[in-house]
Amino acid sequence: MKVLDITKQKFGENAILYSLTNDNGLTMNVTNLGARIVDLIVPINGKERNIVLGFGTEEDYLTKDMYFGATIGRVAGRIKHGSFSIDDQYYQLPVSPENGHTLHGGLNSFEAKIWEVEVEEKNDQIAVHFSYVSPSGENGFPGELKARVTYSFTNNNEWIIDYQAETDQPTLFNPTNHVYFNLTGDMTQAVGEHRLFVASDQFAVVDSDTTVTGELRSVAETPFDFREPKSVNQVFETNYEQNTLVNGLDHPFMLNQTGFERPQAIITSPKQDLSVEMYTDRPAVVIFTAQFGQGGPDVRGQKLVNHGGITLETQIAPGAVEFEGFGDIILYPETTYQSRTIFKIK
């Protein structure tokens, strides 16, 4: 077994692109702009297939969509009205003028930062360590937060994401990765023919602005039941009210189990020649089906079709600062945050 290959090149004015290739010919490209995945290229029947949505330059991300493939933080998802309390101390974050909420930590959060990089090479994997110090008060959050995200790429065709963080004041922390998968490699094909498995008995109901209502609803007898692998079209081709509210999936699914013994979610390509398994220690996954309508960006020379990607955003469920039973995202100085998610290509 050889050491995996890694190269780097300029990706724009400030960003660097790191290219990691394993013994099986899979290539993962990542960048320090937003500690993000740019490409995941898999050889299938002698042809290369890029199975994640991404852009070719730093400028493309800055002008088209900053969330594609990025590390999201300090807090993934929506904080309703941008307000929360820690130990009876009230905080107000900047909110979006469109809906009055704070999304993904607010504007110019983790996804927009140039992260420090350290590369570590081992016999069976390459690790790219991204680090960023978020100053106290950034986007309204208390505490200086030292965040570290490690991407490991292995000869077992695994992309391992390890998150770590420390703070000097009580704050909120609930990161995720905003990777979009399209296992056909064709951005003009919607993901409706993909098959989806999710080990989840319950999902969080959302309102018309996609904030959670506090209700956890059984997936039984709904189009959101993926406890057995089913076509994603079962969501798109229904008038179920939770689908019609957001025109697809933009929902937290509460996972039945966590850990790394068996996958909590699996996406399979329409021809069943490729699948991605998700393993996580987080209690929930937000699944979003890229309902951009006709407003989707060009992706590698192709116009992104509506529902042209699907995310598996592992995290503590949005609503944790509001509702009992949704989890706890408060990070205290005496605690080090750690979590892991693995995507395995098969």
Coordinates of C-alpha atoms in Angstrom, one line a residue:
M1 CA 0.0 0.0 0.0
K2 CA 1.5 3.3 -1.1
V3 CA 1.1 6.7 0.6
L4 CA -1.8 8.5 -1.0
D5 CA -1.0 11.4 -3.4
I6 CA -1.6 15.1 -2.5
T7 CA -1.0 18.2 -4.6
K8 CA -1.9 21.8 -4.2
Q9 CA -2.5 24.8 -6.5
K10 CA -3.9 28.3 -6.4
F11 CA -7.7 28.4 -6.4
G12 CA -8.1 32.1 -6.6
E13 CA -6.8 35.3 -5.1
N14 CA -6.7 33.9 -1.6
A15 CA -7.7 30.2 -1.7
I16 CA -5.7 27.0 -2.3
L17 CA -7.0 23.8 -3.7
Y18 CA -5.7 20.5 -2.3
S19 CA -6.1 17.4 -4.4
L20 CA -6.1 14.1 -2.7
T21 CA -6.0 10.8 -4.6
N22 CA -6.2 7.3 -3.1
D23 CA -5.0 3.9 -4.3
N24 CA -8.3 3.2 -5.9
G25 CA -8.2 6.2 -8.2
L26 CA -10.7 8.3 -6.3
T27 CA -9.9 12.0 -6.1
M28 CA -11.2 14.5 -3.5
N29 CA -10.4 18.2 -4.0
V30 CA -10.8 20.5 -1.0
T31 CA -10.1 24.1 -0.4
N32 CA -9.3 26.4 2.6
L33 CA -12.0 28.7 1.4
G34 CA -14.7 27.7 3.8
A35 CA -13.0 24.4 4.6
R36 CA -15.0 22.9 1.8
I37 CA -15.1 19.9 -0.5
V38 CA -15.0 20.9 -4.1
D39 CA -14.9 17.7 -6.1
L40 CA -15.3 14.0 -5.3
I41 CA -14.3 12.1 -8.5
V42 CA -15.0 8.4 -8.7
P43 CA -14.0 6.1 -11.6
I44 CA -17.0 4.1 -12.8
N45 CA -16.5 1.6 -15.6
G46 CA -13.4 3.4 -16.8
K47 CA -15.0 6.9 -16.7
E48 CA -14.6 9.6 -14.1
R49 CA -17.7 10.8 -12.4
N50 CA -17.8 13.9 -10.1
I51 CA -20.5 13.1 -7.5
V52 CA -20.7 16.4 -5.6
L53 CA -21.7 19.9 -6.6
G54 CA -18.9 22.4 -6.7
F55 CA -17.3 25.2 -8.7
G56 CA -14.0 25.6 -10.5
T57 CA -12.7 28.8 -8.8
E58 CA -12.8 30.8 -5.6
E59 CA -14.7 33.6 -7.6
D60 CA -17.4 31.1 -8.6
Y61 CA -18.2 30.4 -4.9
L62 CA -18.1 34.1 -4.0
T63 CA -20.6 35.0 -6.8
K64 CA -22.8 31.8 -7.1
D65 CA -23.3 30.0 -3.8
M66 CA -21.1 30.1 -0.7
Y67 CA -22.7 27.0 0.9
F68 CA -21.8 24.4 -1.7
G69 CA -19.6 21.8 0.1
A70 CA -18.6 24.2 2.9
T71 CA -18.1 23.8 6.6
I72 CA -21.1 25.5 8.2
G73 CA -20.9 27.3 11.6
R74 CA -21.0 28.5 14.2
V75 CA -24.6 27.1 14.1
A76 CA -26.0 25.1 11.2
G77 CA -29.6 25.8 10.2
R78 CA -31.9 28.5 11.2
I79 CA -32.0 30.2 14.6
K80 CA -35.5 31.6 14.8
H81 CA -35.5 35.4 15.0
G82 CA -31.8 35.2 15.7
S83 CA -32.3 35.1 19.4
F84 CA -31.2 32.8 22.2
S85 CA -30.3 32.7 25.9
I86 CA -27.4 31.0 27.7
D87 CA -27.6 30.9 31.5
D88 CA -30.3 33.7 31.5
Q89 CA -28.1 35.9 29.3
Y90 CA -30.0 37.0 26.2
Y91 CA -28.3 37.4 22.8
Q92 CA -29.5 38.8 19.5
L93 CA -27.8 37.9 16.3
P94 CA -28.1 39.8 13.0
V95 CA -31.0 38.3 10.9
S96 CA -31.9 38.0 7.3
P97 CA -34.1 40.9 6.0
E98 CA -36.0 38.3 3.9
N99 CA -37.3 36.2 6.8
G100 CA -36.1 37.6 10.1
H101 CA -34.0 34.6 11.0
T102 CA -30.3 33.7 11.2
L103 CA -29.2 31.0 8.8
H104 CA -26.0 29.0 9.1
G105 CA -24.4 31.4 11.6
G106 CA -25.2 34.5 9.6
L107 CA -23.5 36.2 6.7
N108 CA -19.8 35.7 6.1
S109 CA -19.5 32.9 8.6
F110 CA -17.3 29.8 8.4
E111 CA -18.1 29.2 4.7
A112 CA -16.5 32.6 3.8
K113 CA -13.3 32.4 5.8
I114 CA -9.9 31.4 4.6
W115 CA -8.9 28.7 7.1
E116 CA -5.3 27.8 8.1
V117 CA -4.2 24.4 6.7
E118 CA -1.9 21.6 7.9
V119 CA -1.5 18.4 5.9
E120 CA -0.7 15.1 7.5
E121 CA 0.2 12.0 5.5
K122 CA -0.2 8.5 6.7
N123 CA 0.2 5.1 5.0
D124 CA -3.6 4.6 4.6
Q125 CA -4.9 8.1 4.6
I126 CA -4.2 11.8 4.1
A127 CA -5.6 14.3 6.6
V128 CA -6.1 18.0 5.8
H129 CA -6.5 19.9 9.1
F130 CA -8.4 23.2 8.7
S131 CA -8.4 25.7 11.6
Y132 CA -10.1 29.0 12.2
V133 CA -10.3 31.3 15.3
S134 CA -13.7 33.0 15.4
P135 CA -13.4 36.2 17.5
S136 CA -15.8 36.9 20.4
G137 CA -18.8 38.9 19.0
E138 CA -18.4 37.6 15.4
N139 CA -21.9 37.7 14.0
G140 CA -23.2 38.3 17.5
F141 CA -22.0 35.1 19.1
P142 CA -20.3 35.3 22.5
G143 CA -16.8 33.8 23.1
E144 CA -13.7 33.4 21.1
L145 CA -14.1 30.0 19.4
K146 CA -11.1 28.0 18.2
A147 CA -12.5 25.6 15.5
R148 CA -10.7 22.8 13.8
V149 CA -12.1 20.6 11.0
T150 CA -10.2 17.6 9.7
Y151 CA -10.9 15.9 6.4
S152 CA -9.3 12.5 6.1
F153 CA -9.4 10.6 2.8
T154 CA -8.6 6.9 3.0
N155 CA -7.9 3.9 0.9
N156 CA -11.2 2.4 2.0
N157 CA -12.9 5.2 0.0
E158 CA -13.9 7.1 3.1
W159 CA -14.2 10.8 3.6
I160 CA -14.0 11.3 7.3
I161 CA -14.9 14.7 8.8
D162 CA -13.8 15.4 12.4
Y163 CA -14.9 18.6 14.1
Q164 CA -13.3 20.0 17.2
A165 CA -13.8 23.3 19.0
E166 CA -13.0 25.2 22.3
T167 CA -14.4 28.5 23.6
D168 CA -13.5 30.9 26.3
Q169 CA -17.1 31.9 27.0
P170 CA -20.4 29.9 26.9
T171 CA -21.6 30.0 23.3
L172 CA -23.5 28.0 20.7
F173 CA -21.8 25.5 18.4
N174 CA -23.4 23.1 16.0
P175 CA -21.4 22.7 12.8
T176 CA -22.1 20.6 9.7
N177 CA -20.9 20.1 6.1
H178 CA -23.1 21.4 3.3
V179 CA -22.1 18.8 0.7
Y180 CA -24.5 18.2 -2.2
F181 CA -24.5 14.8 -3.8
N182 CA -25.6 13.9 -7.3
L183 CA -24.4 10.4 -8.0
T184 CA -25.1 10.6 -11.7
G185 CA -22.5 13.3 -12.1
D186 CA -25.0 15.1 -14.4
M187 CA -26.2 18.3 -13.0
T188 CA -29.1 18.4 -15.5
Q189 CA -30.6 15.3 -13.9
A190 CA -32.7 15.8 -10.8
V191 CA -32.0 13.4 -7.8
G192 CA -35.6 12.0 -7.9
E193 CA -34.4 8.7 -9.3
H194 CA -31.8 8.3 -6.5
R195 CA -32.7 5.8 -3.9
L196 CA -32.6 7.0 -0.3
F197 CA -32.3 5.1 3.0
V198 CA -32.6 6.9 6.3
A199 CA -32.7 5.1 9.7
S200 CA -35.2 7.6 11.2
D201 CA -38.6 7.1 12.7
Q202 CA -39.3 10.8 13.2
F203 CA -38.7 14.1 11.4
A204 CA -39.0 17.7 12.6
V205 CA -42.0 19.5 11.1
V206 CA -41.2 22.8 9.5
D207 CA -43.2 26.0 8.9
S208 CA -43.5 27.9 5.6
D209 CA -40.2 29.7 6.4
T210 CA -38.5 26.3 7.1
T211 CA -38.0 27.0 10.8
V212 CA -39.0 24.0 12.9
T213 CA -42.3 24.2 14.7
G214 CA -41.3 22.0 17.7
E215 CA -43.3 19.0 16.5
L216 CA -41.5 15.7 15.9
R217 CA -43.7 13.6 13.6
S218 CA -43.6 9.9 12.8
V219 CA -42.4 9.2 9.2
A220 CA -44.9 6.3 9.1
E221 CA -47.5 6.7 6.3
T222 CA -45.8 9.8 5.0
P223 CA -43.6 10.3 1.9
F224 CA -40.7 10.9 4.3
D225 CA -40.5 7.3 5.3
F226 CA -37.1 6.0 4.0
R227 CA -36.6 3.3 6.6
E228 CA -36.5 1.0 3.6
P229 CA -34.6 2.3 0.5
K230 CA -37.0 4.2 -1.8
S231 CA -36.9 6.6 -4.7
V232 CA -36.6 10.3 -3.7
N233 CA -39.4 10.9 -6.2
Q234 CA -41.9 9.7 -3.5
V235 CA -41.4 13.1 -1.9
F236 CA -41.5 15.1 -5.2
E237 CA -44.5 13.4 -6.6
T238 CA -46.9 14.0 -3.7
N239 CA -49.1 16.8 -2.3
Y240 CA -48.1 16.0 1.3
E241 CA -48.3 19.4 3.0
Q242 CA -44.7 19.2 4.4
N243 CA -43.5 18.7 0.8
T244 CA -45.5 21.4 -0.8
L245 CA -44.4 23.9 1.9
V246 CA -40.8 23.8 0.7
N247 CA -41.1 21.9 -2.6
G248 CA -39.1 18.9 -1.5
L249 CA -37.1 18.1 1.6
D250 CA -35.6 20.7 3.9
H251 CA -36.1 18.8 7.1
P252 CA -34.3 17.4 10.1
F253 CA -34.5 13.6 10.5
M254 CA -34.0 12.3 14.0
L255 CA -31.7 9.3 13.7
N256 CA -32.6 6.0 15.4
Q257 CA -29.0 5.3 16.3
T258 CA -25.6 6.9 16.1
G259 CA -22.1 5.6 15.7
F260 CA -20.1 3.8 13.1
E261 CA -21.2 0.2 13.1
R262 CA -23.9 0.6 10.4
P263 CA -24.9 3.5 8.2
Q264 CA -27.7 5.9 9.3
A265 CA -28.3 7.0 5.7
I266 CA -27.5 5.7 2.2
I267 CA -27.9 7.4 -1.2
T268 CA -27.8 5.1 -4.2
S269 CA -27.5 6.2 -7.9
P270 CA -30.4 5.5 -10.3
K271 CA -28.4 2.8 -12.1
Q272 CA -27.3 1.4 -8.7
D273 CA -23.7 1.5 -9.8
L274 CA -22.6 3.7 -6.9
S275 CA -23.7 4.5 -3.4
V276 CA -22.7 6.8 -0.5
E277 CA -23.1 5.6 3.1
M278 CA -23.3 8.1 5.9
Y279 CA -22.1 7.3 9.5
T280 CA -22.3 9.8 12.3
D281 CA -22.3 10.4 16.0
R282 CA -24.7 13.3 15.6
P283 CA -28.4 12.7 16.5
A284 CA -29.9 14.2 13.4
V285 CA -29.4 14.8 9.7
V286 CA -30.9 17.6 7.7
I287 CA -31.8 16.5 4.2
F288 CA -32.2 19.3 1.6
T289 CA -33.1 18.6 -2.0
A290 CA -31.8 21.7 -3.7
Q291 CA -35.1 23.2 -4.7
F292 CA -33.6 26.2 -6.5
G293 CA -36.3 26.2 -9.2
Q294 CA -35.0 27.9 -12.4
G295 CA -32.5 29.9 -10.3
G296 CA -29.9 27.3 -9.8
P297 CA -26.3 28.2 -10.8
D298 CA -24.2 26.8 -13.5
V299 CA -22.1 23.9 -12.2
R300 CA -19.1 23.0 -14.2
G301 CA -20.6 24.2 -17.4
Q302 CA -24.1 22.7 -16.8
K303 CA -27.2 24.5 -15.6
L304 CA -28.2 23.0 -12.3
V305 CA -31.7 21.6 -12.6
N306 CA -34.3 22.0 -9.8
H307 CA -33.7 19.2 -7.2
G308 CA -30.2 18.7 -8.8
G309 CA -28.5 17.7 -5.5
I310 CA -29.2 16.2 -2.1
T311 CA -27.5 17.0 1.2
L312 CA -26.9 14.9 4.3
E313 CA -26.1 17.6 6.9
T314 CA -25.3 15.8 10.2
Q315 CA -25.8 17.9 13.3
I316 CA -27.9 18.4 16.4
A317 CA -31.4 19.3 15.0
P318 CA -32.3 22.9 14.4
G319 CA -34.6 24.1 17.1
A320 CA -32.3 23.0 19.9
V321 CA -32.2 26.5 21.4
E322 CA -36.0 26.6 21.5
F323 CA -37.5 23.2 22.1
E324 CA -37.1 20.4 24.6
G325 CA -36.1 17.1 23.0
F326 CA -34.1 18.7 20.1
G327 CA -30.7 18.5 21.8
D328 CA -28.2 20.9 23.4
I329 CA -25.8 23.1 21.4
I330 CA -24.4 25.1 24.2
L331 CA -20.6 24.8 24.4
Y332 CA -18.9 25.8 27.7
P333 CA -15.2 26.7 28.2
E334 CA -14.5 23.5 30.3
T335 CA -15.7 21.3 27.4
T336 CA -14.0 20.4 24.1
Y337 CA -16.5 19.9 21.3
Q338 CA -15.8 16.8 19.2
S339 CA -17.8 15.0 16.6
R340 CA -17.3 12.8 13.5
T341 CA -19.1 12.0 10.3
I342 CA -18.0 9.5 7.7
F343 CA -19.1 9.3 4.0
K344 CA -18.1 6.0 2.4
I345 CA -18.2 5.5 -1.3
K346 CA -19.1 2.1 -2.5

